[in-house]
Amino acid sequence: MQDRQLGRIHFVYGENGGKYPFNHSLYLKGDKARVVIDPACSLEKLTKLRSEGVDAVWLSHWHEDHIRYMNIFEACPLWISERDFPPLRNLDIFLDWYGIEEKGARNYWKKEMIETFDYRPRQTACFLRDDEMIDLGGLTVCVLPTPGHTPGHLSFFFPEEELLFLGDYDLTTFG
């Protein structure tokens, strides 16, 4: 599969076929704002997008395979569901939400989160609201609450392109 341009939406195909520890990302290029959704597809591709201009980073949810390269955009505001923000504030909360209790496993994942996923606590974020319609300038985004995978999981619908981005919702027997 290759990167695809769908109107003002650039589908950015992830390394390893978008499978863990990567994902597929979106780059939205509106007249008012440019947004990267789920920045964990490829360091090389995201670095190139950063040079083209990124005004904000949006997350469909808080999991590590969706935040992997978020910090290359640290000058940009982070947008996420308020329900999914607590794990990004503190690594212990992050591990608690996964239910990792055993000390050895916690130590392993703390190291993994810092070294592989560049985890850095965030104290601030902007919050995407359920059913919010956002006009990026020639590109409209409807923020859809799709909890289940995480409490605040979001999907994004683009009415002009008739496109729905599901994040980690998999419509196969695996998902």
PDB file of C-alpha atoms in Angstrom:
ATOM      1  CA  MET A   1       0.000   0.000   0.000  1.00  0.00           C
ATOM      2  CA  GLN A   2       1.190   3.521  -0.769  1.00  0.00           C
ATOM      3  CA  ASP A   3       0.579   6.985   0.564  1.00  0.00           C
ATOM      4  CA  ARG A   4      -2.520   8.452  -1.043  1.00  0.00           C
ATOM      5  CA  GLN A   5      -3.849  11.941  -1.609  1.00  0.00           C
ATOM      6  CA  LEU A   6      -7.620  12.155  -1.075  1.00  0.00           C
ATOM      7  CA  GLY A   7      -8.590  15.758  -1.721  1.00  0.00           C
ATOM      8  CA  ARG A   8      -6.995  17.763   1.085  1.00  0.00           C
ATOM      9  CA  ILE A   9      -6.264  14.603   3.077  1.00  0.00           C
ATOM     10  CA  HIS A  10      -2.924  12.853   2.725  1.00  0.00           C
ATOM     11  CA  PHE A  11      -3.046   9.234   3.929  1.00  0.00           C
ATOM     12  CA  VAL A  12       0.458   8.449   5.195  1.00  0.00           C
ATOM     13  CA  TYR A  13       1.153   4.725   5.089  1.00  0.00           C
ATOM     14  CA  GLY A  14       2.981   3.440   8.154  1.00  0.00           C
ATOM     15  CA  GLU A  15       6.133   1.363   8.384  1.00  0.00           C
ATOM     16  CA  ASN A  16       5.596  -2.352   8.934  1.00  0.00           C
ATOM     17  CA  GLY A  17       2.317  -2.068   7.024  1.00  0.00           C
ATOM     18  CA  GLY A  18       1.036   0.259   9.735  1.00  0.00           C
ATOM     19  CA  LYS A  19       1.241  -2.558  12.270  1.00  0.00           C
ATOM     20  CA  TYR A  20       2.567  -2.188  15.799  1.00  0.00           C
ATOM     21  CA  PRO A  21       4.685  -0.371  16.833  1.00  0.00           C
ATOM     22  CA  PHE A  22       3.652   1.937  13.965  1.00  0.00           C
ATOM     23  CA  ASN A  23       0.317   3.096  12.561  1.00  0.00           C
ATOM     24  CA  HIS A  24      -1.068   4.979   9.595  1.00  0.00           C
ATOM     25  CA  SER A  25      -1.273   8.761   9.926  1.00  0.00           C
ATOM     26  CA  LEU A  26      -3.239  11.506   8.230  1.00  0.00           C
ATOM     27  CA  TYR A  27      -2.011  14.923   7.148  1.00  0.00           C
ATOM     28  CA  LEU A  28      -4.813  17.436   6.740  1.00  0.00           C
ATOM     29  CA  LYS A  29      -4.061  20.519   4.695  1.00  0.00           C
ATOM     30  CA  GLY A  30      -6.721  23.150   5.130  1.00  0.00           C
ATOM     31  CA  ASP A  31      -6.502  26.823   4.236  1.00  0.00           C
ATOM     32  CA  LYS A  32      -6.662  27.742   7.945  1.00  0.00           C
ATOM     33  CA  ALA A  33      -4.660  24.917   9.538  1.00  0.00           C
ATOM     34  CA  ARG A  34      -2.505  21.886   8.799  1.00  0.00           C
ATOM     35  CA  VAL A  35      -2.927  18.903  11.126  1.00  0.00           C
ATOM     36  CA  VAL A  36      -1.215  15.545  11.643  1.00  0.00           C
ATOM     37  CA  ILE A  37      -3.417  12.821  13.133  1.00  0.00           C
ATOM     38  CA  ASP A  38      -1.719   9.965  15.032  1.00  0.00           C
ATOM     39  CA  PRO A  39       1.955  10.788  14.326  1.00  0.00           C
ATOM     40  CA  ALA A  40       3.500   7.327  14.408  1.00  0.00           C
ATOM     41  CA  CYS A  41       3.720   6.193  10.778  1.00  0.00           C
ATOM     42  CA  SER A  42       7.367   6.916   9.976  1.00  0.00           C
ATOM     43  CA  LEU A  43       9.954   9.312  11.355  1.00  0.00           C
ATOM     44  CA  GLU A  44      11.166  10.102   7.835  1.00  0.00           C
ATOM     45  CA  LYS A  45       7.691  10.867   6.459  1.00  0.00           C
ATOM     46  CA  LEU A  46       6.644  12.902   9.497  1.00  0.00           C
ATOM     47  CA  THR A  47       9.871  14.914   9.417  1.00  0.00           C
ATOM     48  CA  LYS A  48       9.095  15.779   5.800  1.00  0.00           C
ATOM     49  CA  LEU A  49       5.553  16.817   6.723  1.00  0.00           C
ATOM     50  CA  ARG A  50       6.900  18.971   9.544  1.00  0.00           C
ATOM     51  CA  SER A  51       9.009  20.851   6.988  1.00  0.00           C
ATOM     52  CA  GLU A  52       5.854  21.403   4.877  1.00  0.00           C
ATOM     53  CA  GLY A  53       4.136  22.906   7.920  1.00  0.00           C
ATOM     54  CA  VAL A  54       2.111  21.479  10.782  1.00  0.00           C
ATOM     55  CA  ASP A  55      -0.035  23.637  13.054  1.00  0.00           C
ATOM     56  CA  ALA A  56      -1.478  20.971  15.374  1.00  0.00           C
ATOM     57  CA  VAL A  57      -1.298  17.300  16.302  1.00  0.00           C
ATOM     58  CA  TRP A  58      -4.491  15.351  16.929  1.00  0.00           C
ATOM     59  CA  LEU A  59      -4.696  11.933  18.509  1.00  0.00           C
ATOM     60  CA  SER A  60      -7.424   9.363  18.011  1.00  0.00           C
ATOM     61  CA  HIS A  61      -6.369   7.929  21.395  1.00  0.00           C
ATOM     62  CA  TRP A  62      -3.509   7.715  23.901  1.00  0.00           C
ATOM     63  CA  HIS A  63      -1.755   4.427  23.012  1.00  0.00           C
ATOM     64  CA  GLU A  64       2.017   4.387  22.466  1.00  0.00           C
ATOM     65  CA  ASP A  65       1.800   3.298  18.829  1.00  0.00           C
ATOM     66  CA  HIS A  66      -0.103   6.522  18.087  1.00  0.00           C
ATOM     67  CA  ILE A  67       2.208   8.947  19.923  1.00  0.00           C
ATOM     68  CA  ARG A  68       5.579   7.504  18.855  1.00  0.00           C
ATOM     69  CA  TYR A  69       6.819  10.586  16.942  1.00  0.00           C
ATOM     70  CA  MET A  70       4.560  13.179  18.552  1.00  0.00           C
ATOM     71  CA  ASN A  71       7.537  15.004  20.075  1.00  0.00           C
ATOM     72  CA  ILE A  72       8.975  16.071  16.718  1.00  0.00           C
ATOM     73  CA  PHE A  73       5.975  18.423  16.714  1.00  0.00           C
ATOM     74  CA  GLU A  74       6.455  19.659  20.287  1.00  0.00           C
ATOM     75  CA  ALA A  75       5.976  23.287  19.190  1.00  0.00           C
ATOM     76  CA  CYS A  76       2.453  22.381  18.001  1.00  0.00           C
ATOM     77  CA  PRO A  77      -0.567  22.130  20.282  1.00  0.00           C
ATOM     78  CA  LEU A  78      -1.781  18.626  21.066  1.00  0.00           C
ATOM     79  CA  TRP A  79      -5.491  17.874  20.635  1.00  0.00           C
ATOM     80  CA  ILE A  80      -7.117  14.769  22.145  1.00  0.00           C
ATOM     81  CA  SER A  81     -10.317  13.706  23.875  1.00  0.00           C
ATOM     82  CA  GLU A  82     -10.260  14.890  27.481  1.00  0.00           C
ATOM     83  CA  ARG A  83     -11.174  11.326  28.527  1.00  0.00           C
ATOM     84  CA  ASP A  84      -7.920  10.029  27.013  1.00  0.00           C
ATOM     85  CA  PHE A  85      -5.542  12.720  28.280  1.00  0.00           C
ATOM     86  CA  PRO A  86      -4.601  11.392  31.787  1.00  0.00           C
ATOM     87  CA  PRO A  87      -2.121   8.725  30.541  1.00  0.00           C
ATOM     88  CA  LEU A  88      -0.212  11.406  28.638  1.00  0.00           C
ATOM     89  CA  ARG A  89       0.273  13.450  31.817  1.00  0.00           C
ATOM     90  CA  ASN A  90       2.219  10.810  33.757  1.00  0.00           C
ATOM     91  CA  LEU A  91       3.981   7.563  32.848  1.00  0.00           C
ATOM     92  CA  ASP A  92       2.725   5.797  35.991  1.00  0.00           C
ATOM     93  CA  ILE A  93      -0.857   6.656  35.028  1.00  0.00           C
ATOM     94  CA  PHE A  94      -0.098   5.392  31.511  1.00  0.00           C
ATOM     95  CA  LEU A  95       1.010   2.012  32.878  1.00  0.00           C
ATOM     96  CA  ASP A  96      -1.888   1.923  35.374  1.00  0.00           C
ATOM     97  CA  TRP A  97      -4.360   2.317  32.507  1.00  0.00           C
ATOM     98  CA  TYR A  98      -2.811  -0.751  30.889  1.00  0.00           C
ATOM     99  CA  GLY A  99      -3.111  -2.621  34.185  1.00  0.00           C
ATOM    100  CA  ILE A 100       0.633  -3.242  34.430  1.00  0.00           C
ATOM    101  CA  GLU A 101       1.197  -3.857  38.137  1.00  0.00           C
ATOM    102  CA  GLU A 102       4.144  -6.238  38.516  1.00  0.00           C
ATOM    103  CA  LYS A 103       7.335  -4.292  39.322  1.00  0.00           C
ATOM    104  CA  GLY A 104       9.534  -5.998  36.709  1.00  0.00           C
ATOM    105  CA  ALA A 105       6.962  -5.452  33.960  1.00  0.00           C
ATOM    106  CA  ARG A 106       6.505  -1.809  35.017  1.00  0.00           C
ATOM    107  CA  ASN A 107      10.262  -1.221  34.898  1.00  0.00           C
ATOM    108  CA  TYR A 108      10.487  -2.876  31.468  1.00  0.00           C
ATOM    109  CA  TRP A 109       7.628  -0.761  30.066  1.00  0.00           C
ATOM    110  CA  LYS A 110       8.899   2.465  31.613  1.00  0.00           C
ATOM    111  CA  LYS A 111      12.212   1.940  29.817  1.00  0.00           C
ATOM    112  CA  GLU A 112      10.455   0.895  26.591  1.00  0.00           C
ATOM    113  CA  MET A 113       8.130   3.900  26.658  1.00  0.00           C
ATOM    114  CA  ILE A 114      11.015   6.327  27.086  1.00  0.00           C
ATOM    115  CA  GLU A 115      13.519   4.723  24.714  1.00  0.00           C
ATOM    116  CA  THR A 116      11.283   3.374  21.936  1.00  0.00           C
ATOM    117  CA  PHE A 117       8.267   5.678  22.074  1.00  0.00           C
ATOM    118  CA  ASP A 118       9.971   8.874  23.343  1.00  0.00           C
ATOM    119  CA  TYR A 119       7.361   9.254  26.101  1.00  0.00           C
ATOM    120  CA  ARG A 120       7.431  12.694  27.691  1.00  0.00           C
ATOM    121  CA  PRO A 121       4.709  13.787  30.105  1.00  0.00           C
ATOM    122  CA  ARG A 122       2.382  16.482  28.792  1.00  0.00           C
ATOM    123  CA  GLN A 123       0.852  18.952  31.191  1.00  0.00           C
ATOM    124  CA  THR A 124      -1.371  20.703  28.686  1.00  0.00           C
ATOM    125  CA  ALA A 125      -3.549  19.750  25.769  1.00  0.00           C
ATOM    126  CA  CYS A 126      -6.515  21.089  23.880  1.00  0.00           C
ATOM    127  CA  PHE A 127      -9.598  18.935  23.874  1.00  0.00           C
ATOM    128  CA  LEU A 128     -11.564  17.721  20.881  1.00  0.00           C
ATOM    129  CA  ARG A 129     -15.269  17.591  21.761  1.00  0.00           C
ATOM    130  CA  ASP A 130     -17.655  14.806  20.800  1.00  0.00           C
ATOM    131  CA  ASP A 131     -19.532  15.593  17.574  1.00  0.00           C
ATOM    132  CA  GLU A 132     -17.585  18.828  17.106  1.00  0.00           C
ATOM    133  CA  MET A 133     -17.402  20.137  13.533  1.00  0.00           C
ATOM    134  CA  ILE A 134     -14.047  21.759  12.769  1.00  0.00           C
ATOM    135  CA  ASP A 135     -13.450  23.919   9.711  1.00  0.00           C
ATOM    136  CA  LEU A 136      -9.798  23.789   8.706  1.00  0.00           C
ATOM    137  CA  GLY A 137     -10.486  25.959   5.678  1.00  0.00           C
ATOM    138  CA  GLY A 138     -11.876  24.022   2.725  1.00  0.00           C
ATOM    139  CA  LEU A 139     -11.786  20.846   4.804  1.00  0.00           C
ATOM    140  CA  THR A 140     -14.392  19.993   7.427  1.00  0.00           C
ATOM    141  CA  VAL A 141     -13.795  17.422  10.156  1.00  0.00           C
ATOM    142  CA  CYS A 142     -16.510  15.887  12.316  1.00  0.00           C
ATOM    143  CA  VAL A 143     -15.099  14.497  15.587  1.00  0.00           C
ATOM    144  CA  LEU A 144     -16.925  11.270  16.400  1.00  0.00           C
ATOM    145  CA  PRO A 145     -16.784   9.648  19.825  1.00  0.00           C
ATOM    146  CA  THR A 146     -16.070   5.936  19.371  1.00  0.00           C
ATOM    147  CA  PRO A 147     -15.209   4.719  22.889  1.00  0.00           C
ATOM    148  CA  GLY A 148     -14.361   1.109  23.535  1.00  0.00           C
ATOM    149  CA  HIS A 149     -10.757   0.724  22.454  1.00  0.00           C
ATOM    150  CA  THR A 150     -10.043   3.519  24.957  1.00  0.00           C
ATOM    151  CA  PRO A 151     -12.490   5.638  26.986  1.00  0.00           C
ATOM    152  CA  GLY A 152     -12.022   8.642  24.716  1.00  0.00           C
ATOM    153  CA  HIS A 153     -11.250   7.012  21.370  1.00  0.00           C
ATOM    154  CA  LEU A 154     -12.151   9.319  18.488  1.00  0.00           C
ATOM    155  CA  SER A 155     -12.801   8.736  14.815  1.00  0.00           C
ATOM    156  CA  PHE A 156     -12.787  11.526  12.239  1.00  0.00           C
ATOM    157  CA  PHE A 157     -15.288  11.959   9.419  1.00  0.00           C
ATOM    158  CA  PHE A 158     -14.555  14.186   6.433  1.00  0.00           C
ATOM    159  CA  PRO A 159     -17.881  14.940   4.716  1.00  0.00           C
ATOM    160  CA  GLU A 160     -16.424  16.571   1.573  1.00  0.00           C
ATOM    161  CA  GLU A 161     -14.295  13.502   0.874  1.00  0.00           C
ATOM    162  CA  GLU A 162     -16.860  11.023   2.278  1.00  0.00           C
ATOM    163  CA  LEU A 163     -14.019   9.500   4.296  1.00  0.00           C
ATOM    164  CA  LEU A 164     -13.990   8.056   7.817  1.00  0.00           C
ATOM    165  CA  PHE A 165     -10.697   7.611   9.705  1.00  0.00           C
ATOM    166  CA  LEU A 166     -11.174   5.013  12.444  1.00  0.00           C
ATOM    167  CA  GLY A 167      -7.808   5.038  14.245  1.00  0.00           C
ATOM    168  CA  ASP A 168      -7.544   1.540  15.728  1.00  0.00           C
ATOM    169  CA  TYR A 169     -11.021   0.336  14.913  1.00  0.00           C
ATOM    170  CA  ASP A 170     -10.505  -2.728  12.740  1.00  0.00           C
ATOM    171  CA  LEU A 171     -13.467  -3.949  10.716  1.00  0.00           C
ATOM    172  CA  THR A 172     -12.033  -7.427  10.290  1.00  0.00           C
ATOM    173  CA  THR A 173     -12.507 -10.552  12.413  1.00  0.00           C
ATOM    174  CA  PHE A 174      -9.220  -9.637  14.186  1.00  0.00           C
ATOM    175  CA  GLY A 175     -10.636  -6.281  15.361  1.00  0.00           C
TER     176      GLY A 175
END
